[in-house]
Amino acid sequence: MKISFPTNDRKTIAKRTGRCKEFVIYDLADSKIIDISYHENNHEHHDHGHGHGGGHGDGHGNHDHKKGEGEHNHDEMRELLKGVDVLVVGRVGKFMKKALDGFGIRYQLTKKIEIQEVVDEFLEGID
C-alpha cells in the first residue's frame, strides 16, 4: 500500500495540500515501511508574486492565466501521486477535491499533524 502526505518539513502534514513544498510517499507492506520517497510540488512555486495584484489593469487576462496554471499544476500533481493508494490530508478544498476525484486518487482526512503517527496507524492495520 502506498500512502502520501503533503509536507513542508518532512515531519508534519502541510495545512495547504496544493501549496505544500513536497509530497512524501510511503510504500508499506507486511507491517513495514518498504520505501520512502519525496517529490517536489511545483504547484507551490508558481503562485509567488501573483498574490494581490490580480485586480488591476487587465484583471480578466490575469485570472484566466492563473486558472490555466492551476489546471497545469493539478496535472503535475497527478504525476507526483501516480500509484498512490491514499493521500492523507488535514483538509481538502473544493478545487483539490475535484482534482483528486478526477484523478481517481482517494484521500483521507486526519486531525493528526505528525506524519509518523499516521504511518504507524496504517502499519498496525497491515498484516
PDB file of C-alpha atoms in Angstrom:
ATOM      1  CA  MET A   1       0.000   0.000   0.000  1.00  0.00           C
ATOM      2  CA  LYS A   2       1.262   3.466  -0.885  1.00  0.00           C
ATOM      3  CA  ILE A   3       0.192   6.435   1.203  1.00  0.00           C
ATOM      4  CA  SER A   4       1.164  10.028   0.627  1.00  0.00           C
ATOM      5  CA  PHE A   5       1.207  13.222   2.676  1.00  0.00           C
ATOM      6  CA  PRO A   6       1.646  16.877   1.729  1.00  0.00           C
ATOM      7  CA  THR A   7       4.546  18.297   3.763  1.00  0.00           C
ATOM      8  CA  ASN A   8       6.746  21.350   4.124  1.00  0.00           C
ATOM      9  CA  ASP A   9       9.214  19.912   6.637  1.00  0.00           C
ATOM     10  CA  ARG A  10       9.157  16.114   6.081  1.00  0.00           C
ATOM     11  CA  LYS A  11       7.709  15.646   9.586  1.00  0.00           C
ATOM     12  CA  THR A  12       4.244  17.196   9.640  1.00  0.00           C
ATOM     13  CA  ILE A  13       1.231  17.291   7.338  1.00  0.00           C
ATOM     14  CA  ALA A  14       1.055  20.628   5.495  1.00  0.00           C
ATOM     15  CA  LYS A  15      -2.082  22.691   6.051  1.00  0.00           C
ATOM     16  CA  ARG A  16      -2.437  23.566   2.355  1.00  0.00           C
ATOM     17  CA  THR A  17      -2.171  20.455   0.225  1.00  0.00           C
ATOM     18  CA  GLY A  18      -1.902  22.203  -3.134  1.00  0.00           C
ATOM     19  CA  ARG A  19       0.806  24.573  -1.935  1.00  0.00           C
ATOM     20  CA  CYS A  20       2.936  22.172   0.071  1.00  0.00           C
ATOM     21  CA  LYS A  21       6.668  22.056  -0.622  1.00  0.00           C
ATOM     22  CA  GLU A  22       6.600  18.340  -1.444  1.00  0.00           C
ATOM     23  CA  PHE A  23       4.710  15.090  -1.135  1.00  0.00           C
ATOM     24  CA  VAL A  24       6.170  12.174   0.779  1.00  0.00           C
ATOM     25  CA  ILE A  25       5.141   8.703  -0.353  1.00  0.00           C
ATOM     26  CA  TYR A  26       5.411   5.719   1.975  1.00  0.00           C
ATOM     27  CA  ASP A  27       5.334   2.230   0.475  1.00  0.00           C
ATOM     28  CA  LEU A  28       4.032  -0.112   3.197  1.00  0.00           C
ATOM     29  CA  ALA A  29       3.835  -3.910   3.241  1.00  0.00           C
ATOM     30  CA  ASP A  30       3.855  -6.659   5.886  1.00  0.00           C
ATOM     31  CA  SER A  31       3.636  -4.076   8.705  1.00  0.00           C
ATOM     32  CA  LYS A  32       6.883  -2.458   7.499  1.00  0.00           C
ATOM     33  CA  ILE A  33       7.982   0.620   5.605  1.00  0.00           C
ATOM     34  CA  ILE A  34       9.442  -0.649   2.339  1.00  0.00           C
ATOM     35  CA  ASP A  35      10.371   2.717   0.849  1.00  0.00           C
ATOM     36  CA  ILE A  36      10.019   6.468   1.462  1.00  0.00           C
ATOM     37  CA  SER A  37      10.295   8.954  -1.404  1.00  0.00           C
ATOM     38  CA  TYR A  38       9.918  12.722  -1.634  1.00  0.00           C
ATOM     39  CA  HIS A  39       8.518  14.526  -4.661  1.00  0.00           C
ATOM     40  CA  GLU A  40       8.737  18.303  -5.076  1.00  0.00           C
ATOM     41  CA  ASN A  41       5.417  20.031  -5.639  1.00  0.00           C
ATOM     42  CA  ASN A  42       5.866  22.564  -8.442  1.00  0.00           C
ATOM     43  CA  HIS A  43       2.389  23.999  -7.780  1.00  0.00           C
ATOM     44  CA  GLU A  44       3.768  25.705  -4.644  1.00  0.00           C
ATOM     45  CA  HIS A  45       6.269  27.735  -6.664  1.00  0.00           C
ATOM     46  CA  HIS A  46       4.017  29.112  -9.414  1.00  0.00           C
ATOM     47  CA  ASP A  47       1.925  31.493  -7.327  1.00  0.00           C
ATOM     48  CA  HIS A  48       4.783  33.636  -5.962  1.00  0.00           C
ATOM     49  CA  GLY A  49       4.379  37.283  -6.879  1.00  0.00           C
ATOM     50  CA  HIS A  50       0.786  36.942  -8.101  1.00  0.00           C
ATOM     51  CA  GLY A  51      -0.902  37.397  -4.720  1.00  0.00           C
ATOM     52  CA  HIS A  52      -2.505  40.833  -4.509  1.00  0.00           C
ATOM     53  CA  GLY A  53      -2.134  42.392  -7.962  1.00  0.00           C
ATOM     54  CA  GLY A  54      -4.750  40.378  -9.869  1.00  0.00           C
ATOM     55  CA  GLY A  55      -7.443  43.065  -9.713  1.00  0.00           C
ATOM     56  CA  HIS A  56      -5.534  45.792 -11.598  1.00  0.00           C
ATOM     57  CA  GLY A  57      -5.415  46.571 -15.295  1.00  0.00           C
ATOM     58  CA  ASP A  58      -6.294  43.509 -17.357  1.00  0.00           C
ATOM     59  CA  GLY A  59      -7.618  41.522 -14.387  1.00  0.00           C
ATOM     60  CA  HIS A  60      -9.552  39.130 -16.598  1.00  0.00           C
ATOM     61  CA  GLY A  61      -6.463  38.096 -18.530  1.00  0.00           C
ATOM     62  CA  ASN A  62      -4.532  37.516 -15.324  1.00  0.00           C
ATOM     63  CA  HIS A  63      -7.390  35.479 -13.905  1.00  0.00           C
ATOM     64  CA  ASP A  64      -7.509  33.228 -16.965  1.00  0.00           C
ATOM     65  CA  HIS A  65      -3.741  32.791 -16.915  1.00  0.00           C
ATOM     66  CA  LYS A  66      -3.740  31.856 -13.257  1.00  0.00           C
ATOM     67  CA  LYS A  67      -6.593  29.389 -13.816  1.00  0.00           C
ATOM     68  CA  GLY A  68      -4.553  27.782 -16.589  1.00  0.00           C
ATOM     69  CA  GLU A  69      -1.569  27.451 -14.261  1.00  0.00           C
ATOM     70  CA  GLY A  70      -3.754  25.790 -11.636  1.00  0.00           C
ATOM     71  CA  GLU A  71      -5.002  23.223 -14.109  1.00  0.00           C
ATOM     72  CA  HIS A  72      -1.452  22.589 -15.321  1.00  0.00           C
ATOM     73  CA  ASN A  73      -0.221  22.143 -11.762  1.00  0.00           C
ATOM     74  CA  HIS A  74      -3.001  19.744 -10.917  1.00  0.00           C
ATOM     75  CA  ASP A  75      -1.858  17.637 -13.872  1.00  0.00           C
ATOM     76  CA  GLU A  76       1.662  17.678 -12.418  1.00  0.00           C
ATOM     77  CA  MET A  77       0.208  16.611  -9.081  1.00  0.00           C
ATOM     78  CA  ARG A  78      -1.433  13.634 -10.773  1.00  0.00           C
ATOM     79  CA  GLU A  79       2.019  12.517 -11.923  1.00  0.00           C
ATOM     80  CA  LEU A  80       3.523  13.087  -8.459  1.00  0.00           C
ATOM     81  CA  LEU A  81       0.839  10.927  -6.853  1.00  0.00           C
ATOM     82  CA  LYS A  82       0.777   8.221  -9.521  1.00  0.00           C
ATOM     83  CA  GLY A  83       0.391   4.804  -7.900  1.00  0.00           C
ATOM     84  CA  VAL A  84      -0.629   6.222  -4.507  1.00  0.00           C
ATOM     85  CA  ASP A  85      -3.493   4.372  -2.821  1.00  0.00           C
ATOM     86  CA  VAL A  86      -4.459   7.167  -0.444  1.00  0.00           C
ATOM     87  CA  LEU A  87      -3.460  10.791   0.135  1.00  0.00           C
ATOM     88  CA  VAL A  88      -3.746  11.743   3.809  1.00  0.00           C
ATOM     89  CA  VAL A  89      -4.560  15.423   4.367  1.00  0.00           C
ATOM     90  CA  GLY A  90      -5.689  17.722   7.147  1.00  0.00           C
ATOM     91  CA  ARG A  91      -8.275  19.332   4.894  1.00  0.00           C
ATOM     92  CA  VAL A  92      -9.156  19.473   1.227  1.00  0.00           C
ATOM     93  CA  GLY A  93     -10.544  22.471  -0.641  1.00  0.00           C
ATOM     94  CA  LYS A  94     -13.198  22.192  -3.327  1.00  0.00           C
ATOM     95  CA  PHE A  95     -10.741  22.555  -6.237  1.00  0.00           C
ATOM     96  CA  MET A  96      -8.351  19.986  -4.767  1.00  0.00           C
ATOM     97  CA  LYS A  97     -11.252  17.615  -4.085  1.00  0.00           C
ATOM     98  CA  LYS A  98     -12.414  17.958  -7.674  1.00  0.00           C
ATOM     99  CA  ALA A  99      -8.884  17.343  -8.969  1.00  0.00           C
ATOM    100  CA  LEU A 100      -8.322  14.273  -6.767  1.00  0.00           C
ATOM    101  CA  ASP A 101     -11.721  12.833  -7.696  1.00  0.00           C
ATOM    102  CA  GLY A 102     -10.880  13.388 -11.366  1.00  0.00           C
ATOM    103  CA  PHE A 103      -7.534  11.611 -10.943  1.00  0.00           C
ATOM    104  CA  GLY A 104      -9.176   8.708  -9.125  1.00  0.00           C
ATOM    105  CA  ILE A 105      -6.973   9.340  -6.066  1.00  0.00           C
ATOM    106  CA  ARG A 106      -8.635   8.538  -2.767  1.00  0.00           C
ATOM    107  CA  TYR A 107      -7.980  10.911   0.095  1.00  0.00           C
ATOM    108  CA  GLN A 108      -8.427  10.555   3.832  1.00  0.00           C
ATOM    109  CA  LEU A 109      -8.843  13.414   6.286  1.00  0.00           C
ATOM    110  CA  THR A 110      -6.953  13.411   9.583  1.00  0.00           C
ATOM    111  CA  LYS A 111      -6.736  15.726  12.562  1.00  0.00           C
ATOM    112  CA  LYS A 112      -3.250  14.441  13.335  1.00  0.00           C
ATOM    113  CA  ILE A 113      -0.271  16.632  12.477  1.00  0.00           C
ATOM    114  CA  GLU A 114       2.690  14.245  12.741  1.00  0.00           C
ATOM    115  CA  ILE A 115       3.201  12.080   9.646  1.00  0.00           C
ATOM    116  CA  GLN A 116       4.876   9.272  11.585  1.00  0.00           C
ATOM    117  CA  GLU A 117       1.853   8.953  13.875  1.00  0.00           C
ATOM    118  CA  VAL A 118      -0.450   8.358  10.890  1.00  0.00           C
ATOM    119  CA  VAL A 119       2.037   5.963   9.256  1.00  0.00           C
ATOM    120  CA  ASP A 120       2.167   3.934  12.488  1.00  0.00           C
ATOM    121  CA  GLU A 121      -1.645   3.623  12.438  1.00  0.00           C
ATOM    122  CA  PHE A 122      -1.544   2.349   8.864  1.00  0.00           C
ATOM    123  CA  LEU A 123       1.200  -0.131   9.761  1.00  0.00           C
ATOM    124  CA  GLU A 124      -0.907  -1.521  12.616  1.00  0.00           C
ATOM    125  CA  GLY A 125      -3.694  -2.198  10.111  1.00  0.00           C
ATOM    126  CA  ILE A 126      -1.479  -4.101   7.632  1.00  0.00           C
ATOM    127  CA  ASP A 127      -0.952  -7.834   8.154  1.00  0.00           C
TER     128      ASP A 127
END
